Coordinates of C-alpha atoms in Angstrom, one line a residue:
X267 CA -6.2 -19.0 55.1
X268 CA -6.6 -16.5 52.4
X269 CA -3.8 -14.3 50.8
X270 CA -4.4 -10.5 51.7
X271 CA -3.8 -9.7 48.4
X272 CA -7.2 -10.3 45.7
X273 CA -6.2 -11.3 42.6
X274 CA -7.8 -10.1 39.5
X275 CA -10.6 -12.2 37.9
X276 CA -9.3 -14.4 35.1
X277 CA -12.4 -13.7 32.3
X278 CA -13.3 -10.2 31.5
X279 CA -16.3 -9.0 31.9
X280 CA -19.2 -9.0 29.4
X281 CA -18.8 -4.9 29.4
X282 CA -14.8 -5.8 28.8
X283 CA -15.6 -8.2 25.8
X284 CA -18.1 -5.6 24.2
X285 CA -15.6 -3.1 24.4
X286 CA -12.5 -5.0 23.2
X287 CA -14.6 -6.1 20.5
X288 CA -15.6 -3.3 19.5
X289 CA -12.2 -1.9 19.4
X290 CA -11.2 -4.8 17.4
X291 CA -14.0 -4.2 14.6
X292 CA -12.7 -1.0 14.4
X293 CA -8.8 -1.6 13.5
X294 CA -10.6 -4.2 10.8
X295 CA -12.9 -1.8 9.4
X296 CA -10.6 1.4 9.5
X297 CA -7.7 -1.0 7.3
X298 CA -10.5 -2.5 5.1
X299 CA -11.6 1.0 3.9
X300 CA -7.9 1.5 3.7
X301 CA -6.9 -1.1 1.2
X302 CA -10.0 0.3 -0.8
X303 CA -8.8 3.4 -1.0
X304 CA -5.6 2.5 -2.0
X305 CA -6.9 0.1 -4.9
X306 CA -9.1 2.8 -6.1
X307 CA -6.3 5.5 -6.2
X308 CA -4.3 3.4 -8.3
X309 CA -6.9 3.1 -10.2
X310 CA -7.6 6.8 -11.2
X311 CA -3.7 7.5 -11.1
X312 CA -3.5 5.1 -14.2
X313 CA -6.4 6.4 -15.6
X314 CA -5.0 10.1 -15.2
X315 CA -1.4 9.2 -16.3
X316 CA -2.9 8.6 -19.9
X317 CA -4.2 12.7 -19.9
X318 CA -0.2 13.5 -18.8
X319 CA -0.2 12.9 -15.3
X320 CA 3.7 13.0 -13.8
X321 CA 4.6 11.1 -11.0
X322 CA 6.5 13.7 -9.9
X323 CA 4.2 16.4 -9.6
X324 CA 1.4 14.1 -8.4
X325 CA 3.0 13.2 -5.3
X326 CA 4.7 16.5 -4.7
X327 CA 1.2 18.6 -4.7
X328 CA -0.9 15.9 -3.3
X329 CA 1.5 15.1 -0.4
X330 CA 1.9 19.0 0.2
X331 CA -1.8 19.3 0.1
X332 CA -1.9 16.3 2.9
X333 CA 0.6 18.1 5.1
X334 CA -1.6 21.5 4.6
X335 CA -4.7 19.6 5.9
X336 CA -2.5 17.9 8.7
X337 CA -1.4 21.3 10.0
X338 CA -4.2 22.2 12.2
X339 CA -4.3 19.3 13.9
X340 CA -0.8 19.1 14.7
X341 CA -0.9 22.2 16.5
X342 CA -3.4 21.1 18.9
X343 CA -1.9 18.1 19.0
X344 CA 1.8 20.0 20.3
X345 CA -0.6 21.0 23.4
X346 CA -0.8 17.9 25.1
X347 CA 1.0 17.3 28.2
X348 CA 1.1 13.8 27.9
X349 CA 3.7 13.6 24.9
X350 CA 7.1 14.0 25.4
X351 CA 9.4 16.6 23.6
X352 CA 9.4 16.4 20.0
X353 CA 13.2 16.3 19.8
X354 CA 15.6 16.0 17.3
X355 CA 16.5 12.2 17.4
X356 CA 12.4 12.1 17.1
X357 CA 12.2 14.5 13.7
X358 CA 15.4 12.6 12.2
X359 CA 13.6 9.0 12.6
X360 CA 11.0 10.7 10.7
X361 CA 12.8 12.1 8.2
X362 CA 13.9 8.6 7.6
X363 CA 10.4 7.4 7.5
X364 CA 10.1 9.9 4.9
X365 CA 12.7 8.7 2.6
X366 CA 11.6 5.6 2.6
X367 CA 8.0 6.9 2.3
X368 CA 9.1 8.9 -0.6
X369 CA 11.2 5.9 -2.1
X370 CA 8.4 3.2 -2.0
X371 CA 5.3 6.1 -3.6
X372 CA 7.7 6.6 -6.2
X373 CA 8.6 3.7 -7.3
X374 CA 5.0 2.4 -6.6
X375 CA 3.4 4.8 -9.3
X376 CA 6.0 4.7 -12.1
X377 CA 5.0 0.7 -11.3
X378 CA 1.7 1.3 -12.0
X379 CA 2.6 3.4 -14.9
X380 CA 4.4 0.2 -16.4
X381 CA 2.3 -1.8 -15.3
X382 CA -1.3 -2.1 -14.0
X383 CA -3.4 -1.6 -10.6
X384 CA -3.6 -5.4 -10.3
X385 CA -0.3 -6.5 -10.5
X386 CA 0.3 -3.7 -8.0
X387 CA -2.0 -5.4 -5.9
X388 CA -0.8 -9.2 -6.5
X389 CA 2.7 -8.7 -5.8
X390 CA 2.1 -6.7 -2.5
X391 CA 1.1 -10.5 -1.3
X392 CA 4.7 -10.1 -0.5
X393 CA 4.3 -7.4 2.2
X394 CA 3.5 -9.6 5.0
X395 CA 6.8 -12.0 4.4
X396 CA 9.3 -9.0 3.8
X397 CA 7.6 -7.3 7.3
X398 CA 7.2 -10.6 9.1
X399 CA 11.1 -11.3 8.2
X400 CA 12.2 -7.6 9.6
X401 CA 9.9 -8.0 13.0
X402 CA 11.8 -10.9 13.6
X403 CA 15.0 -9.5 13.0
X404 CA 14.4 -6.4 15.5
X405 CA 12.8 -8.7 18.0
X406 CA 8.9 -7.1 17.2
X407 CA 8.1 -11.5 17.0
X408 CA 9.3 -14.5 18.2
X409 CA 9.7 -17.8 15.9
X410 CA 9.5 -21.2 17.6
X411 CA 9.4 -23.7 15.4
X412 CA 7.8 -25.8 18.2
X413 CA 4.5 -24.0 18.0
X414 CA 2.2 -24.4 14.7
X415 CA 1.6 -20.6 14.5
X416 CA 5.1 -20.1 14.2
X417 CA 5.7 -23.3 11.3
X418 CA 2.2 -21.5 9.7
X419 CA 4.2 -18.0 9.3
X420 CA 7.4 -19.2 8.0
X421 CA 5.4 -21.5 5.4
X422 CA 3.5 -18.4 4.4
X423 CA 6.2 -16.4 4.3
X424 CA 7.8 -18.8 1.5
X425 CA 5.3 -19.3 -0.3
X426 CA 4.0 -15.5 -0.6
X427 CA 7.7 -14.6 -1.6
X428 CA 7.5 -17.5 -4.5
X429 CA 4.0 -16.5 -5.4
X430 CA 5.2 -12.9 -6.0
X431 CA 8.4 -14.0 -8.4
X432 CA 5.4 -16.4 -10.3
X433 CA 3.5 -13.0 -11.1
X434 CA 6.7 -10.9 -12.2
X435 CA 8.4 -13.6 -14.4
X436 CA 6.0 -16.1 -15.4
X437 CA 3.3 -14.4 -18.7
X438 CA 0.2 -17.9 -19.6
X439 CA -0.7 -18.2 -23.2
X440 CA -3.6 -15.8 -24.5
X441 CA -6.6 -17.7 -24.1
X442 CA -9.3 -16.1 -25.5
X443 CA -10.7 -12.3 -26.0
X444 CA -13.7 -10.9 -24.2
X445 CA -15.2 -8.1 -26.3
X446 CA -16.1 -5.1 -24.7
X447 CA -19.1 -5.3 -26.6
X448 CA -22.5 -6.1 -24.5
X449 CA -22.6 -9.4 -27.0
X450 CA -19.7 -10.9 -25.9
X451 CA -17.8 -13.0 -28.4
X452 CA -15.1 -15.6 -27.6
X453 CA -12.3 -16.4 -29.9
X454 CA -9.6 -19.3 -29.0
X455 CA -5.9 -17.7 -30.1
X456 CA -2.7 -19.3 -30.5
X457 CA -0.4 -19.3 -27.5
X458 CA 2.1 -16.7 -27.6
X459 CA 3.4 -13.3 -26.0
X460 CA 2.7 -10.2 -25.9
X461 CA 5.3 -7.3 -27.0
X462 CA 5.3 -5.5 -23.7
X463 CA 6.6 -8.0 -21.4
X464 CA 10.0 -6.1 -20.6
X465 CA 8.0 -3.2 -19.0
X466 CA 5.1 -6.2 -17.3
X467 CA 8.8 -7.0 -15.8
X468 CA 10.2 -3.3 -15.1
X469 CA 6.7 -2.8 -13.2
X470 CA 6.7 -6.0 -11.4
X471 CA 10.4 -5.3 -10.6
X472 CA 9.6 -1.8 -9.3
X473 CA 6.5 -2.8 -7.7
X474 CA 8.5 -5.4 -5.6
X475 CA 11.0 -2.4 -4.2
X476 CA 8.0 -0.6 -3.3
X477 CA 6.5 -3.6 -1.0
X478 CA 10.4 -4.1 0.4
X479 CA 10.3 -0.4 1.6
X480 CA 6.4 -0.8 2.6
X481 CA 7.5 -3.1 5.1
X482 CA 10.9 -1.5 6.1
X483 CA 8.2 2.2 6.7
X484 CA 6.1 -0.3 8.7
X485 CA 8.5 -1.5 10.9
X486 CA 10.4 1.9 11.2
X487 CA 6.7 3.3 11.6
X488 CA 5.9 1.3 15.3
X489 CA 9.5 2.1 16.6
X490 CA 8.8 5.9 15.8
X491 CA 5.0 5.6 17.6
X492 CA 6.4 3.7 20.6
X493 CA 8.8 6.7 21.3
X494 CA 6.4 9.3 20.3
X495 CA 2.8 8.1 20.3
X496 CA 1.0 11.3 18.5
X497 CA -0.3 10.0 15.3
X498 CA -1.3 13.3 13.7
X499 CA 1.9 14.8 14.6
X500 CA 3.9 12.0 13.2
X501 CA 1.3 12.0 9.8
X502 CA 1.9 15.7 9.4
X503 CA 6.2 15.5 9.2
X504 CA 5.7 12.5 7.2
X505 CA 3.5 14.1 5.0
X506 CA 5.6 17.4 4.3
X507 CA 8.8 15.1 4.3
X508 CA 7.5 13.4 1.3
X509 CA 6.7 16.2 -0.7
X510 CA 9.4 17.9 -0.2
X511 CA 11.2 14.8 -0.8
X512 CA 9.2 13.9 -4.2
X513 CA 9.1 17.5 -5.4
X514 CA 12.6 17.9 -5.3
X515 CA 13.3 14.3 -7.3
X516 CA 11.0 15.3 -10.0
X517 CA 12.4 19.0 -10.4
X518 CA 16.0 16.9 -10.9
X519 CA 14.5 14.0 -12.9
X520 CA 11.9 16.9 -14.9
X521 CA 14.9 19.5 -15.1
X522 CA 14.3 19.3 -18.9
X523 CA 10.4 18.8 -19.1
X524 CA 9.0 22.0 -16.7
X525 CA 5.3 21.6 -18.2
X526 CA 5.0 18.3 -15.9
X527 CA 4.3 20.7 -13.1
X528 CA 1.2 22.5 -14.4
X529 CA -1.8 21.1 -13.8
X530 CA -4.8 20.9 -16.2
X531 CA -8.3 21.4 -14.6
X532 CA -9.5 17.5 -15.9
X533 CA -8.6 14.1 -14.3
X534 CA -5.0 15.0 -13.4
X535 CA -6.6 17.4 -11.2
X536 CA -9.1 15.1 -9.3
X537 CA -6.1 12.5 -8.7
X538 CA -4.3 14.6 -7.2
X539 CA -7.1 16.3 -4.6
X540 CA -8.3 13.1 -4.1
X541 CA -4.6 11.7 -2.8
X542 CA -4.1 15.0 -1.2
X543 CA -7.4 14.1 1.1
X544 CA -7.1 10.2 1.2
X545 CA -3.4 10.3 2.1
X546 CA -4.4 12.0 6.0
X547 CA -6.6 10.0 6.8
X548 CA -5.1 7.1 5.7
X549 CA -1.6 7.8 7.4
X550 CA -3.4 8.8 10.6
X551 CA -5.2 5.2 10.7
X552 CA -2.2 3.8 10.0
X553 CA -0.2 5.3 12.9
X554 CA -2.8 4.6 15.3
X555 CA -3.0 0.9 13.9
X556 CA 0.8 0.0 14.3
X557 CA 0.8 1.9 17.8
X558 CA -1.6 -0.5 18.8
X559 CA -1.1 -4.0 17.1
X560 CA 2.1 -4.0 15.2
X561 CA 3.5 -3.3 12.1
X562 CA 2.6 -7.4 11.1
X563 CA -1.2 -6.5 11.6
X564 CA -0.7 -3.8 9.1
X565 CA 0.9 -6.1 6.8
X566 CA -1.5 -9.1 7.0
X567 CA -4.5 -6.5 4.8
X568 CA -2.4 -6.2 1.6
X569 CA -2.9 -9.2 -0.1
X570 CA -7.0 -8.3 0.5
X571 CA -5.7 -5.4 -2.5
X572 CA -5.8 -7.7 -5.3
X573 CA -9.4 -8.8 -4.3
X574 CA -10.6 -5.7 -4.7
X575 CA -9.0 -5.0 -7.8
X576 CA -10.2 -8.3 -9.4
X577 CA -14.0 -6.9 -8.4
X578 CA -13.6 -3.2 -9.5
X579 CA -12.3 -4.6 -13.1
X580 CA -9.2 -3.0 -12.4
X581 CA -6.9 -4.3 -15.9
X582 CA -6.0 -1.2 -18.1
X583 CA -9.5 0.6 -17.4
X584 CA -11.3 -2.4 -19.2
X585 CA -13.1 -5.4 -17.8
X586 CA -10.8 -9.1 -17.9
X587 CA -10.9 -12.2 -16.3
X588 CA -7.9 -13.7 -15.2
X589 CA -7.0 -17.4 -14.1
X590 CA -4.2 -17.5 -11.9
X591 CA -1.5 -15.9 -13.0
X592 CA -1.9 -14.2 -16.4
X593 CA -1.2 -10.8 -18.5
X594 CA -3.9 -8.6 -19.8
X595 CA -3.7 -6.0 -21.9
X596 CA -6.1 -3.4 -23.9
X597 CA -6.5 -3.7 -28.2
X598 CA -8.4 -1.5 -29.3
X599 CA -12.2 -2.6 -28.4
X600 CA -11.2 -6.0 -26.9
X601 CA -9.2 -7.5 -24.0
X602 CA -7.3 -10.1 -24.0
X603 CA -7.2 -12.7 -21.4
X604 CA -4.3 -14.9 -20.8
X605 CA -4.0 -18.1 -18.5
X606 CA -1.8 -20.4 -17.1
X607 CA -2.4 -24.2 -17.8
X608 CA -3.7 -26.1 -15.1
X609 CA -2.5 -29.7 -14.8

């Protein structure tokens, strides 16, 4: 005797698997190109914070000029029926998202400034264990240590923390320098220091707040798109929050210094219009993302950063090679490359 009720086949269909993997391929290709984008922006920041660049003014006009091109599309967003009321509780969470927003792009480009676009990129390896850690705490996963994916993310989550400290506190002896010559000349150099290690450590230090808040933003990010699923609309008061947020920092921080805020029509000025047109695009993907598969998903593409960084050359606008973990830095027409000792 057979139930009155079907039930649903078990296998999707061969239209249902095209589809999901095409969705799929999207979410990976849409973060890839996000990463990128990211790597290569820190890139040029540097590179325009030796012509004068501010931090300050950087993120205040290129975040206001994402909010100017997020505009339109809010309004039609607004139109939809299918959204709830933006409400008050709604614009506070992102307001909050904002602060945090505006605490971790700070502190992520004075990093840089101390630093470089690779150790930026090594020590957000640390992203996925901070947000794995807070997804547990508000319930967004589940640990058993019963099950092997569970043991594999705790393990990870250990080990990426650790690996992070390695790259802040731990500087190999100088093993050779690379010429930036086309003849390329090797020289073997006595193990020792170099003289900028306190700000290799103020950078790493900062760097490491930014990734903490990164995660915090992630997490805050899929509670705010599961109450109010409207990624432009969400990307536009982020956006506005920021710069409001950064401009008014720097205007306390700069009180002194007012030239920070003109802009010179050189490579401060294609920094900033390229962040101001990246940073849409990549907030909207970013709020469509964790609506979708989580704020851990979003989490599990920044240690892919310091690939890309290795393969664009990324160490003070010069080519190096680096073993491990390691300190480069720029002399003049050579670079020096520095390795840890493998046993």
């Amino acid at each position: 005797m057979t139930d009155s009720h079907s039930t649903r086949p078990t296998f999707p269909t061969m239209a249902g698997a095209v589809s999901l993997w095409r969705r799929e391929a999207t979410f990976l290709t849409a973060m890839l190109a996000s990463e990128t984008g990211i790597v290569g922006l820190n890139i040029l920041f540097k590179a325009a914070t030796s012509k004068g660049l501010n931090s300050y003014s950087f993120l205040g006009y290129s975040y206001l000029l994402a909010s100017l091109l997020l505009s339109p599309s809010h309004l039609f967003s607004n139109r939809s029926r299918s959204l709830p009321p933006l409400s008050f509780s709604i614009l506070s969470k992102i307001g909050l998202l904002g602060l945090v927003g505006s605490t971790y792009v700070i502190t992520s480009y004075i990093g840089v400034k101390y630093s470089n676009p690779t150790l930026a990129s090594a020590i957000s390896n640390i992203t996925p264990a901070v947000t794995f850690i807070l997804a547990v705490i508000f319930r967004m996963e589940k640990v058993r240590l019963k099950e092997r994916s569970s043991v594999a993310k705790v393990m990870g989550t250990i080990l990426s923390l650790v690996g992070a400290l390695v790259v802040v506190l731990y500087h190999g002896p100088r093993l050779f320098i690379v010429s930036s010559a086309p003849n390329l000349n090797f020289h073997q150099l006595s193990p020792s220091l170099s003289s900028s290690n306190s700000d290799w450590i103020i950078g790493g230090c900062l760097l490491t707040i930014r990734d903490i808040f990164v995660s915090v933003s992630f997490v805050l990010q899929a509670h705010i798109m599961s109450e109010y699923p409207a990624a432009f609309t969400v990307s536009f008061f982020y956006t506005l929050f920021v710069s409001i947020i950064t401009s008014l920092t720097g205007l306390v921080v700069e009180r002194n210094n007012p030239s920070v805020w003109i802009i010179r029509f050189d490579i401060t000025l294609i920094c900033i219009l390229a962040m101001g047109i990246f940073t849409p695009v990549y907030y909207v993907i970013r709020s469509w993302t964790v609506r979708y598969k989580g704020p851990l998903y979003l989490a599990i593409f920044k240690p892919l950063s310091i690939l890309i960084a290795f393969d664009r050359r990324s160490f003070d606008n010069d080519r190096v090679l680096r073993c491990d973990v390691g300190e480069s830095k720029r002399r003049e027409d050579s670079v020096i490359v520095t390795c840890r000792k493998r046993e």
